[in-house]
Amino acid sequence: MGLFDSLSKKMEERSEKKKQEDAEYQEILNTFKNDGAKEFENYYFDLKTNKILEARGVFKRSYRVINFEDVLSYSINKKEPLIVKSN
């Protein structure tokens, strides 16, 4: 087995692993959506299973599922739009 065969094999393995991770993520995301989870930005709040999905982003492939009971505290940071009234 030559160098190029070894590199090709590693690339195929990484591609297969990525496909498996994508399928797993899609299954989790679909579960949240099918449960009617409330979406806020890149978070899904599933009130049936009491879980939160921090979804993947444009530049972020990672995600995580958090149980409600694991949340110790939270704060809401909401940016209000600036409204300028003209006379």
XYZ file of N, CA and C in Angstrom:
261
model
N 0.853 -1.178 0.000
C 0.000 0.000 0.000
C 0.895 1.236 0.000
N 0.693 2.084 -0.960
C 1.505 3.273 -1.083
C 0.952 4.436 -0.286
N 1.674 5.528 -0.347
C 1.292 6.737 0.378
C -0.068 7.250 -0.076
N -0.299 7.271 -1.382
C -1.567 7.792 -1.894
C -2.738 6.887 -1.537
N -2.491 5.592 -1.504
C -3.548 4.663 -1.092
C -3.918 4.897 0.368
N -2.918 5.140 1.201
C -3.149 5.403 2.621
C -3.943 6.696 2.818
N -3.539 7.747 2.089
C -4.257 9.018 2.186
C -5.685 8.882 1.684
N -5.847 8.164 0.604
C -7.185 7.963 0.041
C -8.085 7.225 1.033
N -7.523 6.220 1.684
C -8.294 5.445 2.663
C -8.710 6.333 3.830
N -7.788 7.179 4.326
C -8.111 8.079 5.434
C -9.194 9.075 5.035
N -9.124 9.576 3.813
C -10.138 10.525 3.338
C -11.507 9.853 3.251
N -11.534 8.619 2.787
C -12.796 7.880 2.711
C -13.363 7.633 4.106
N -12.501 7.293 5.055
C -12.952 7.055 6.431
C -13.524 8.325 7.048
N -12.853 9.451 6.817
C -13.349 10.725 7.348
C -14.679 11.101 6.707
N -14.789 10.860 5.423
C -16.033 11.162 4.714
C -17.183 10.312 5.258
N -16.909 9.052 5.492
C -17.935 8.153 6.032
C -18.328 8.575 7.443
N -17.341 8.948 8.259
C -17.622 9.403 9.623
C -18.472 10.669 9.594
N -18.154 11.586 8.696
C -18.921 12.829 8.570
C -20.368 12.529 8.164
N -20.561 11.597 7.238
C -21.914 11.219 6.820
C -22.705 10.643 7.988
N -22.044 9.822 8.802
C -22.715 9.234 9.966
C -23.088 10.312 10.981
N -22.164 11.262 11.225
C -22.442 12.356 12.153
C -23.586 13.228 11.644
N -23.605 13.498 10.345
C -24.676 14.301 9.753
C -26.030 13.603 9.877
N -26.047 12.288 9.652
C -27.295 11.526 9.769
C -27.785 11.517 11.215
N -26.863 11.358 12.161
C -27.221 11.369 13.586
C -27.800 12.727 13.981
N -27.146 13.801 13.547
C -27.627 15.141 13.854
C -29.001 15.381 13.244
N -29.184 14.979 12.000
C -30.470 15.189 11.328
C -31.584 14.439 12.041
N -31.284 13.249 12.545
C -32.281 12.467 13.291
C -32.663 13.185 14.588
N -31.679 13.711 15.296
C -31.943 14.453 16.538
C -32.754 15.711 16.238
N -32.357 16.456 15.216
C -33.070 17.681 14.835
C -34.514 17.366 14.451
N -34.719 16.314 13.680
C -36.076 15.930 13.278
C -36.927 15.536 14.477
N -36.317 14.880 15.465
C -37.051 14.516 16.683
C -37.546 15.770 17.396
N -36.678 16.762 17.520
C -37.078 18.011 18.163
C -38.198 18.691 17.367
N -38.063 18.750 16.060
C -39.076 19.402 15.226
C -40.397 18.648 15.277
N -40.350 17.322 15.233
C -41.574 16.512 15.280
C -42.292 16.628 16.614
N -41.540 16.915 17.678
C -42.136 17.112 19.005
C -42.720 18.511 19.158
N -42.568 19.343 18.127
C -43.093 20.702 18.196
C -42.222 21.625 19.034
N -40.921 21.361 19.047
C -39.998 22.177 19.840
C -40.062 23.630 19.382
N -39.982 24.521 20.343
C -39.976 25.954 20.060
C -38.563 26.364 19.668
N -38.447 27.071 18.558
C -37.141 27.490 18.061
C -36.887 28.946 18.404
N -35.705 29.206 18.917
C -35.258 30.567 19.183
C -33.801 30.647 18.766
N -33.541 31.401 17.700
C -32.219 31.504 17.095
C -31.715 30.105 16.786
N -30.617 29.651 17.342
C -30.144 28.300 17.015
C -30.390 27.311 18.164
N -31.433 27.579 18.946
C -31.825 26.685 20.038
C -33.226 26.166 19.800
N -33.436 24.891 20.132
C -34.759 24.280 20.081
C -35.102 23.817 21.489
N -36.275 24.224 21.971
C -36.730 23.879 23.313
C -37.867 22.876 23.194
N -37.596 21.630 23.574
C -38.582 20.553 23.485
C -39.254 20.404 24.842
N -40.507 20.836 24.926
C -41.243 20.790 26.192
C -41.791 19.402 26.492
N -41.789 18.497 25.502
C -42.237 17.121 25.736
C -41.162 16.304 26.447
N -39.923 16.477 26.010
C -38.822 15.692 26.587
C -37.986 16.493 27.572
N -38.319 17.781 27.721
C -37.569 18.676 28.615
C -36.085 18.726 28.262
N -35.845 18.966 26.967
C -34.472 19.061 26.485
C -34.314 20.276 25.589
N -33.077 20.724 25.485
C -32.718 21.852 24.632
C -31.676 21.352 23.640
N -31.865 21.696 22.377
C -30.871 21.389 21.351
C -30.190 22.680 20.958
N -28.887 22.749 21.184
C -28.095 23.857 20.659
C -27.650 23.389 19.279
N -28.317 23.910 18.264
C -28.150 23.412 16.902
C -26.837 23.858 16.283
N -26.511 23.202 15.203
C -25.346 23.587 14.412
C -25.597 24.956 13.800
N -24.523 25.662 13.547
C -24.625 26.962 12.906
C -23.949 26.947 11.550
N -23.889 28.094 10.940
C -23.272 28.212 9.628
C -21.793 27.827 9.678
N -21.101 28.282 10.701
C -19.674 28.013 10.824
C -19.361 27.027 11.940
N -20.383 26.350 12.440
C -20.206 25.475 13.596
C -20.854 24.129 13.317
N -20.048 23.073 13.292
C -20.584 21.737 13.039
C -21.011 21.040 14.322
N -20.546 21.516 15.455
C -20.883 20.840 16.702
C -22.287 21.243 17.164
N -22.867 20.397 17.970
C -24.180 20.639 18.569
C -24.178 19.946 19.927
N -25.178 20.275 20.734
C -25.315 19.559 21.996
C -26.767 19.545 22.436
N -27.098 18.514 23.188
C -28.432 18.358 23.762
C -28.285 18.522 25.270
N -29.114 19.396 25.839
C -29.033 19.736 27.259
C -30.367 19.395 27.915
N -30.328 18.717 29.042
C -31.535 18.453 29.819
C -31.914 19.703 30.597
N -33.211 19.967 30.713
C -33.665 21.121 31.486
C -33.076 21.108 32.896
N -33.024 19.930 33.506
C -32.563 19.835 34.897
C -31.080 20.180 35.053
N -30.331 20.179 33.952
C -28.914 20.526 34.010
C -28.668 22.028 33.907
N -29.706 22.795 33.635
C -29.570 24.249 33.525
C -29.658 24.843 34.926
N -28.591 25.489 35.342
C -28.553 26.061 36.688
C -29.158 27.456 36.731
N -28.916 28.239 35.686
C -29.475 29.580 35.610
C -29.460 30.025 34.160
N -30.162 31.101 33.905
C -30.187 31.651 32.556
C -30.494 33.129 32.640
N -30.170 33.830 31.588
C -30.550 35.230 31.470
C -30.916 35.491 30.016
N -31.825 36.403 29.827
C -32.282 36.730 28.489
C -31.637 38.031 28.071
N -30.949 38.007 26.983
C -30.310 39.192 26.420
C -30.983 39.468 25.083
N -31.887 40.388 25.100
C -32.648 40.681 23.891
C -32.253 42.051 23.379
N -31.917 42.109 22.134
C -31.563 43.379 21.520
C -32.818 43.971 20.897
N -33.177 45.135 21.357
C -34.342 45.829 20.829
C -33.927 46.666 19.625
N -34.740 46.689 18.589
C -34.395 47.531 17.452
C -34.526 49.001 17.817
N -33.689 49.814 17.242
C -33.727 51.235 17.461
C -34.793 51.847 16.558
N -35.747 52.531 17.157
C -36.827 53.161 16.399
C -36.628 54.662 16.461
N -36.478 55.242 15.308
C -36.287 56.693 15.213
C -37.568 57.295 14.657
N -38.135 58.223 15.416
C -39.348 58.893 14.972
C -38.983 60.198 14.281
N -39.547 60.403 13.137
C -39.265 61.645 12.418
C -40.426 62.624 12.634
N -40.125 63.897 12.683
C -41.149 64.929 12.903
C -41.663 65.483 11.610
